PDB file of C-alpha atoms in Angstrom:
ATOM      1  CA  MET A   1     -39.848 -64.132  30.849  1.00 52.00           C
ATOM      2  CA  MET A   2     -41.967 -61.390  29.406  1.00 54.00           C
ATOM      3  CA  ARG A   3     -39.253 -58.859  29.954  1.00 60.00           C
ATOM      4  CA  THR A   4     -36.672 -60.900  28.131  1.00 63.00           C
ATOM      5  CA  ASN A   5     -38.986 -61.306  25.142  1.00 74.00           C
ATOM      6  CA  THR A   6     -39.663 -57.538  25.078  1.00 78.00           C
ATOM      7  CA  LYS A   7     -35.968 -56.783  25.134  1.00 77.00           C
ATOM      8  CA  THR A   8     -35.286 -59.291  22.405  1.00 81.00           C
ATOM      9  CA  LEU A   9     -38.151 -57.890  20.330  1.00 77.00           C
ATOM     10  CA  LEU A  10     -36.845 -54.311  20.741  1.00 79.00           C
ATOM     11  CA  ALA A  11     -33.340 -55.380  19.780  1.00 79.00           C
ATOM     12  CA  ALA A  12     -34.667 -57.125  16.669  1.00 79.00           C
ATOM     13  CA  LEU A  13     -36.739 -54.068  15.678  1.00 78.00           C
ATOM     14  CA  GLY A  14     -33.655 -51.828  16.143  1.00 79.00           C
ATOM     15  CA  ALA A  15     -31.595 -54.120  13.903  1.00 78.00           C
ATOM     16  CA  VAL A  16     -34.296 -54.095  11.196  1.00 75.00           C
ATOM     17  CA  ALA A  17     -34.553 -50.277  11.379  1.00 76.00           C
ATOM     18  CA  ALA A  18     -30.782 -49.884  11.100  1.00 74.00           C
ATOM     19  CA  THR A  19     -30.646 -52.241   8.135  1.00 73.00           C
ATOM     20  CA  THR A  20     -33.445 -50.318   6.402  1.00 71.00           C
ATOM     21  CA  LEU A  21     -31.684 -46.976   6.958  1.00 69.00           C
ATOM     22  CA  LEU A  22     -28.394 -48.328   5.673  1.00 65.00           C
ATOM     23  CA  ALA A  23     -30.081 -49.735   2.589  1.00 63.00           C
ATOM     24  CA  GLY A  24     -31.177 -46.172   1.684  1.00 62.00           C
ATOM     25  CA  CYS A  25     -27.529 -45.049   1.685  1.00 61.00           C
ATOM     26  CA  GLY A  26     -26.564 -47.470  -1.075  1.00 58.00           C
ATOM     27  CA  ASP A  27     -24.401 -46.666  -4.085  1.00 63.00           C
ATOM     28  CA  ASP A  28     -27.159 -44.863  -5.991  1.00 71.00           C
ATOM     29  CA  GLN A  29     -25.040 -42.065  -7.442  1.00 84.00           C
ATOM     30  CA  ALA A  30     -25.837 -42.791 -11.068  1.00 86.00           C
ATOM     31  CA  GLU A  31     -28.162 -39.772 -11.296  1.00 88.00           C
ATOM     32  CA  LEU A  32     -25.481 -37.488  -9.909  1.00 89.00           C
ATOM     33  CA  ARG A  33     -22.879 -38.801 -12.341  1.00 90.00           C
ATOM     34  CA  GLU A  34     -25.250 -38.364 -15.255  1.00 91.00           C
ATOM     35  CA  TRP A  35     -25.873 -34.717 -14.296  1.00 91.00           C
ATOM     36  CA  MET A  36     -22.140 -34.002 -13.991  1.00 90.00           C
ATOM     37  CA  GLU A  37     -21.504 -35.487 -17.464  1.00 91.00           C
ATOM     38  CA  SER A  38     -24.217 -33.280 -18.975  1.00 91.00           C
ATOM     39  CA  VAL A  39     -22.769 -30.147 -17.363  1.00 90.00           C
ATOM     40  CA  ARG A  40     -19.258 -31.026 -18.573  1.00 88.00           C
ATOM     41  CA  ALA A  41     -20.522 -31.521 -22.091  1.00 88.00           C
ATOM     42  CA  GLY A  42     -22.271 -28.124 -22.096  1.00 87.00           C
ATOM     43  CA  VAL A  43     -19.323 -26.036 -20.864  1.00 86.00           C
ATOM     44  CA  GLN A  44     -16.969 -24.685 -23.485  1.00 84.00           C
ATOM     45  CA  PRO A  45     -13.327 -24.299 -22.400  1.00 81.00           C
ATOM     46  CA  ILE A  46     -11.851 -20.818 -22.562  1.00 82.00           C
ATOM     47  CA  HIS A  47      -8.954 -20.618 -24.968  1.00 82.00           C
ATOM     48  CA  GLN A  48      -7.146 -17.377 -24.233  1.00 84.00           C
ATOM     49  CA  THR A  49      -3.605 -16.972 -25.342  1.00 86.00           C
ATOM     50  CA  ILE A  50      -1.272 -15.350 -22.889  1.00 85.00           C
ATOM     51  CA  ALA A  51       1.095 -12.777 -24.276  1.00 87.00           C
ATOM     52  CA  GLU A  52       4.723 -13.727 -24.121  1.00 89.00           C
ATOM     53  CA  PRO A  53       6.532 -11.926 -21.302  1.00 88.00           C
ATOM     54  CA  ARG A  54       8.710  -8.985 -22.224  1.00 88.00           C
ATOM     55  CA  ARG A  55      12.352  -9.724 -22.441  1.00 89.00           C
ATOM     56  CA  PHE A  56      14.331  -8.335 -19.533  1.00 87.00           C
ATOM     57  CA  GLU A  57      16.942  -5.855 -20.615  1.00 86.00           C
ATOM     58  CA  PRO A  58      19.498  -5.279 -17.848  1.00 85.00           C
ATOM     59  CA  TYR A  59      20.457  -1.659 -17.256  1.00 80.00           C
ATOM     60  CA  ARG A  60      24.076  -0.879 -16.633  1.00 79.00           C
ATOM     61  CA  TYR A  61      24.612   1.915 -14.148  1.00 73.00           C
ATOM     62  CA  ASP A  62      27.562   4.044 -15.086  1.00 75.00           C
ATOM     63  CA  ASN A  63      28.943   5.503 -11.878  1.00 71.00           C
ATOM     64  CA  GLU A  64      32.207   6.796 -13.268  1.00 71.00           C
ATOM     65  CA  GLY A  65      33.027  10.178 -11.760  1.00 70.00           C
ATOM     66  CA  GLN A  66      30.243  10.003  -9.161  1.00 71.00           C
ATOM     67  CA  VAL A  67      30.686   9.965  -5.388  1.00 66.00           C
ATOM     68  CA  ASP A  68      30.259   6.602  -3.724  1.00 68.00           C
ATOM     69  CA  PRO A  69      27.167   6.952  -1.483  1.00 65.00           C
ATOM     70  CA  PHE A  70      29.005   5.129   1.314  1.00 68.00           C
ATOM     71  CA  SER A  71      32.215   7.139   1.209  1.00 65.00           C
ATOM     72  CA  ILE A  72      33.446   9.505   3.906  1.00 64.00           C
ATOM     73  CA  ALA A  73      33.312  12.374   1.394  1.00 57.00           C
ATOM     74  CA  LYS A  74      29.553  11.872   1.061  1.00 56.00           C
ATOM     75  CA  LEU A  75      29.201  11.919   4.835  1.00 56.00           C
ATOM     76  CA  GLY A  76      31.319  15.073   5.207  1.00 55.00           C
ATOM     77  CA  GLY A  77      29.160  16.551   7.966  1.00 49.00           C
ATOM     78  CA  ALA A  78      29.398  13.511  10.189  1.00 49.00           C
ATOM     79  CA  VAL A  79      30.516  13.826  13.790  1.00 47.00           C
ATOM     80  CA  GLY A  80      34.258  13.481  14.166  1.00 49.00           C
ATOM     81  CA  ALA A  81      35.046  14.504  10.600  1.00 48.00           C
ATOM     82  CA  THR A  82      38.012  16.795  10.150  1.00 50.00           C
ATOM     83  CA  GLY A  83      38.958  19.187   7.414  1.00 49.00           C
ATOM     84  CA  PRO A  84      36.951  21.849   5.584  1.00 48.00           C
ATOM     85  CA  ASP A  85      33.745  19.789   5.765  1.00 47.00           C
ATOM     86  CA  ALA A  86      34.023  19.251   9.534  1.00 50.00           C
ATOM     87  CA  PRO A  87      31.173  20.524  11.729  1.00 49.00           C
ATOM     88  CA  ARG A  88      31.644  24.084  12.890  1.00 56.00           C
ATOM     89  CA  GLY A  89      30.535  25.679  16.132  1.00 59.00           C
ATOM     90  CA  GLY A  90      31.511  24.640  19.605  1.00 74.00           C
ATOM     91  CA  LEU A  91      28.290  22.852  20.587  1.00 82.00           C
ATOM     92  CA  LYS A  92      28.230  19.123  20.982  1.00 86.00           C
ATOM     93  CA  PRO A  93      26.481  16.767  23.393  1.00 88.00           C
ATOM     94  CA  ASP A  94      28.290  15.190  26.312  1.00 87.00           C
ATOM     95  CA  THR A  95      28.184  11.549  25.317  1.00 87.00           C
ATOM     96  CA  ASN A  96      30.332  10.422  28.264  1.00 90.00           C
ATOM     97  CA  ARG A  97      27.822  11.332  30.994  1.00 90.00           C
ATOM     98  CA  PRO A  98      25.465   8.662  32.316  1.00 92.00           C
ATOM     99  CA  ARG A  99      22.088   8.635  30.573  1.00 92.00           C
ATOM    100  CA  GLU A 100      18.977   9.425  32.627  1.00 92.00           C
ATOM    101  CA  ALA A 101      15.741   7.399  32.561  1.00 92.00           C
ATOM    102  CA  LEU A 102      13.691   9.998  30.657  1.00 92.00           C
ATOM    103  CA  GLU A 103      16.261  10.053  27.833  1.00 91.00           C
ATOM    104  CA  SER A 104      15.006   6.631  26.746  1.00 91.00           C
ATOM    105  CA  TYR A 105      11.736   8.126  25.497  1.00 93.00           C
ATOM    106  CA  PRO A 106      11.079  10.491  22.603  1.00 92.00           C
ATOM    107  CA  LEU A 107       9.874  13.892  23.783  1.00 91.00           C
ATOM    108  CA  ASP A 108       6.426  13.419  22.276  1.00 90.00           C
ATOM    109  CA  ALA A 109       5.936  10.334  24.480  1.00 92.00           C
ATOM    110  CA  ILE A 110       6.606  12.309  27.684  1.00 93.00           C
ATOM    111  CA  ARG A 111       3.730  14.207  29.319  1.00 92.00           C
ATOM    112  CA  MET A 112       3.846  16.778  32.112  1.00 93.00           C
ATOM    113  CA  VAL A 113       1.200  15.643  34.590  1.00 93.00           C
ATOM    114  CA  GLY A 114       1.998  17.789  37.613  1.00 91.00           C
ATOM    115  CA  HIS A 115       4.207  20.239  39.484  1.00 91.00           C
ATOM    116  CA  LEU A 116       5.707  20.112  42.982  1.00 91.00           C
ATOM    117  CA  ALA A 117       7.412  22.903  44.895  1.00 89.00           C
ATOM    118  CA  ASN A 118       9.172  22.743  48.248  1.00 88.00           C
ATOM    119  CA  ARG A 119      12.125  24.384  50.000  1.00 88.00           C
ATOM    120  CA  LYS A 120      14.559  22.517  47.783  1.00 85.00           C
ATOM    121  CA  GLY A 121      13.032  23.779  44.517  1.00 87.00           C
ATOM    122  CA  ASN A 122      10.531  23.108  41.774  1.00 89.00           C
ATOM    123  CA  TYR A 123       9.907  19.622  40.431  1.00 93.00           C
ATOM    124  CA  ALA A 124       7.967  18.580  37.358  1.00 92.00           C
ATOM    125  CA  LEU A 125       6.067  15.317  37.332  1.00 92.00           C
ATOM    126  CA  LEU A 126       6.721  13.768  33.929  1.00 92.00           C
ATOM    127  CA  GLN A 127       4.957  10.623  32.767  1.00 92.00           C
ATOM    128  CA  ALA A 128       6.465   8.222  30.232  1.00 91.00           C
ATOM    129  CA  GLU A 129       4.421   5.113  29.497  1.00 91.00           C
ATOM    130  CA  SER A 130       2.850   4.275  32.884  1.00 89.00           C
ATOM    131  CA  LEU A 131       5.691   5.592  35.074  1.00 91.00           C
ATOM    132  CA  VAL A 132       5.821   9.067  36.637  1.00 92.00           C
ATOM    133  CA  TYR A 133       9.249  10.672  37.206  1.00 92.00           C
ATOM    134  CA  GLN A 134      10.268  13.704  39.258  1.00 92.00           C
ATOM    135  CA  ALA A 135      12.487  16.012  37.222  1.00 92.00           C
ATOM    136  CA  ARG A 136      14.186  19.260  38.159  1.00 92.00           C
ATOM    137  CA  VAL A 137      16.220  21.911  36.355  1.00 93.00           C
ATOM    138  CA  GLY A 138      19.402  20.308  35.019  1.00 93.00           C
ATOM    139  CA  ASN A 139      17.867  16.864  34.395  1.00 93.00           C
ATOM    140  CA  TYR A 140      17.687  15.476  30.874  1.00 94.00           C
ATOM    141  CA  ALA A 141      14.607  14.274  28.985  1.00 93.00           C
ATOM    142  CA  GLY A 142      13.955  13.125  25.421  1.00 92.00           C
ATOM    143  CA  GLN A 143      16.254  11.538  22.881  1.00 91.00           C
ATOM    144  CA  ASN A 144      17.794  14.785  21.593  1.00 91.00           C
ATOM    145  CA  PHE A 145      19.949  15.590  24.639  1.00 92.00           C
ATOM    146  CA  GLY A 146      17.177  17.808  26.057  1.00 92.00           C
ATOM    147  CA  MET A 147      18.228  19.523  29.299  1.00 93.00           C
ATOM    148  CA  ILE A 148      15.491  21.003  31.479  1.00 93.00           C
ATOM    149  CA  THR A 149      16.147  24.748  31.875  1.00 94.00           C
ATOM    150  CA  ARG A 150      12.986  26.009  33.566  1.00 94.00           C
ATOM    151  CA  ILE A 151      10.006  24.537  35.429  1.00 93.00           C
ATOM    152  CA  SER A 152       6.785  26.454  36.094  1.00 91.00           C
ATOM    153  CA  ASP A 153       3.319  25.445  37.234  1.00 90.00           C
ATOM    154  CA  THR A 154       2.167  24.833  33.666  1.00 91.00           C
ATOM    155  CA  GLU A 155       5.220  23.948  31.577  1.00 92.00           C
ATOM    156  CA  VAL A 156       8.737  22.564  31.408  1.00 93.00           C
ATOM    157  CA  ARG A 157      11.266  24.234  29.099  1.00 95.00           C
ATOM    158  CA  LEU A 158      14.051  22.207  27.569  1.00 94.00           C
ATOM    159  CA  LYS A 159      17.080  23.047  25.479  1.00 94.00           C
ATOM    160  CA  GLU A 160      17.798  20.250  22.999  1.00 93.00           C
ATOM    161  CA  LEU A 161      20.894  19.683  20.881  1.00 91.00           C
ATOM    162  CA  VAL A 162      20.127  18.536  17.349  1.00 89.00           C
ATOM    163  CA  GLN A 163      22.180  18.292  14.183  1.00 86.00           C
ATOM    164  CA  ASP A 164      21.316  20.496  11.228  1.00 83.00           C
ATOM    165  CA  ALA A 165      21.646  19.536   7.562  1.00 77.00           C
ATOM    166  CA  VAL A 166      25.426  19.973   7.448  1.00 78.00           C
ATOM    167  CA  GLY A 167      26.047  18.165  10.732  1.00 80.00           C
ATOM    168  CA  ASP A 168      26.512  21.141  13.065  1.00 84.00           C
ATOM    169  CA  TRP A 169      25.000  20.847  16.532  1.00 88.00           C
ATOM    170  CA  VAL A 170      22.421  23.566  17.184  1.00 89.00           C
ATOM    171  CA  GLU A 171      20.247  24.347  20.206  1.00 91.00           C
ATOM    172  CA  ARG A 172      16.479  24.122  19.984  1.00 90.00           C
ATOM    173  CA  GLU A 173      14.053  25.375  22.637  1.00 93.00           C
ATOM    174  CA  THR A 174      11.163  23.035  23.429  1.00 92.00           C
ATOM    175  CA  THR A 175       8.362  23.086  25.978  1.00 92.00           C
ATOM    176  CA  LEU A 176       6.191  20.433  27.555  1.00 91.00           C
ATOM    177  CA  GLN A 177       2.783  21.801  28.554  1.00 91.00           C
ATOM    178  CA  ILE A 178       0.892  20.377  31.508  1.00 88.00           C
ATOM    179  CA  GLN A 179      -1.773  17.914  30.428  1.00 80.00           C
ATOM    180  CA  ASP A 180      -5.301  18.065  31.800  1.00 73.00           C
ATOM    181  CA  GLY A 181      -6.834  15.000  33.437  1.00 61.00           C
ATOM    182  CA  SER A 182      -8.817  13.899  30.357  1.00 54.00           C
ATOM    183  CA  GLY A 183      -5.921  11.779  29.033  1.00 51.00           C
ATOM    184  CA  GLN A 184      -5.284  14.011  26.020  1.00 48.00           C
TER     185      GLN A 184
END
């Protein structure tokens, strides 16, 4: 019986404590509202006039007598053009041959990481992304039709075909130097 009375007494005390705490959270915000009204009364609004926006004056482009930037005449040096503006020289890449894996990467993304030599010839170990490829003389690398012409212990020489300003295909010699193990 004593236990039941103790439990009842504790429950009653808990209810009284909760009621007292809730009574302190009443709607006594009058002081806060009074302070906000005094701050509002003391603040002066800013009256700044905004300048009227400038009137838009459309500009009419007069292109009479000018070359259309998308015309064939403007692109006179393009591949396949004929006539006096056609590319000169006999060089042009073989676009019908199958592309090799290293031609998917720009030359600055390919690193020479090693060299192999056996009875069949010299091989360069070229790394693109995380893959290492074996390449030999005659293989292609880079996105400018770069054909490997020479492989040594320290470098790979390539002959690339690039277009000059007028659209002619010209050869450019390039080398890939072997990279040291520091990841540079």
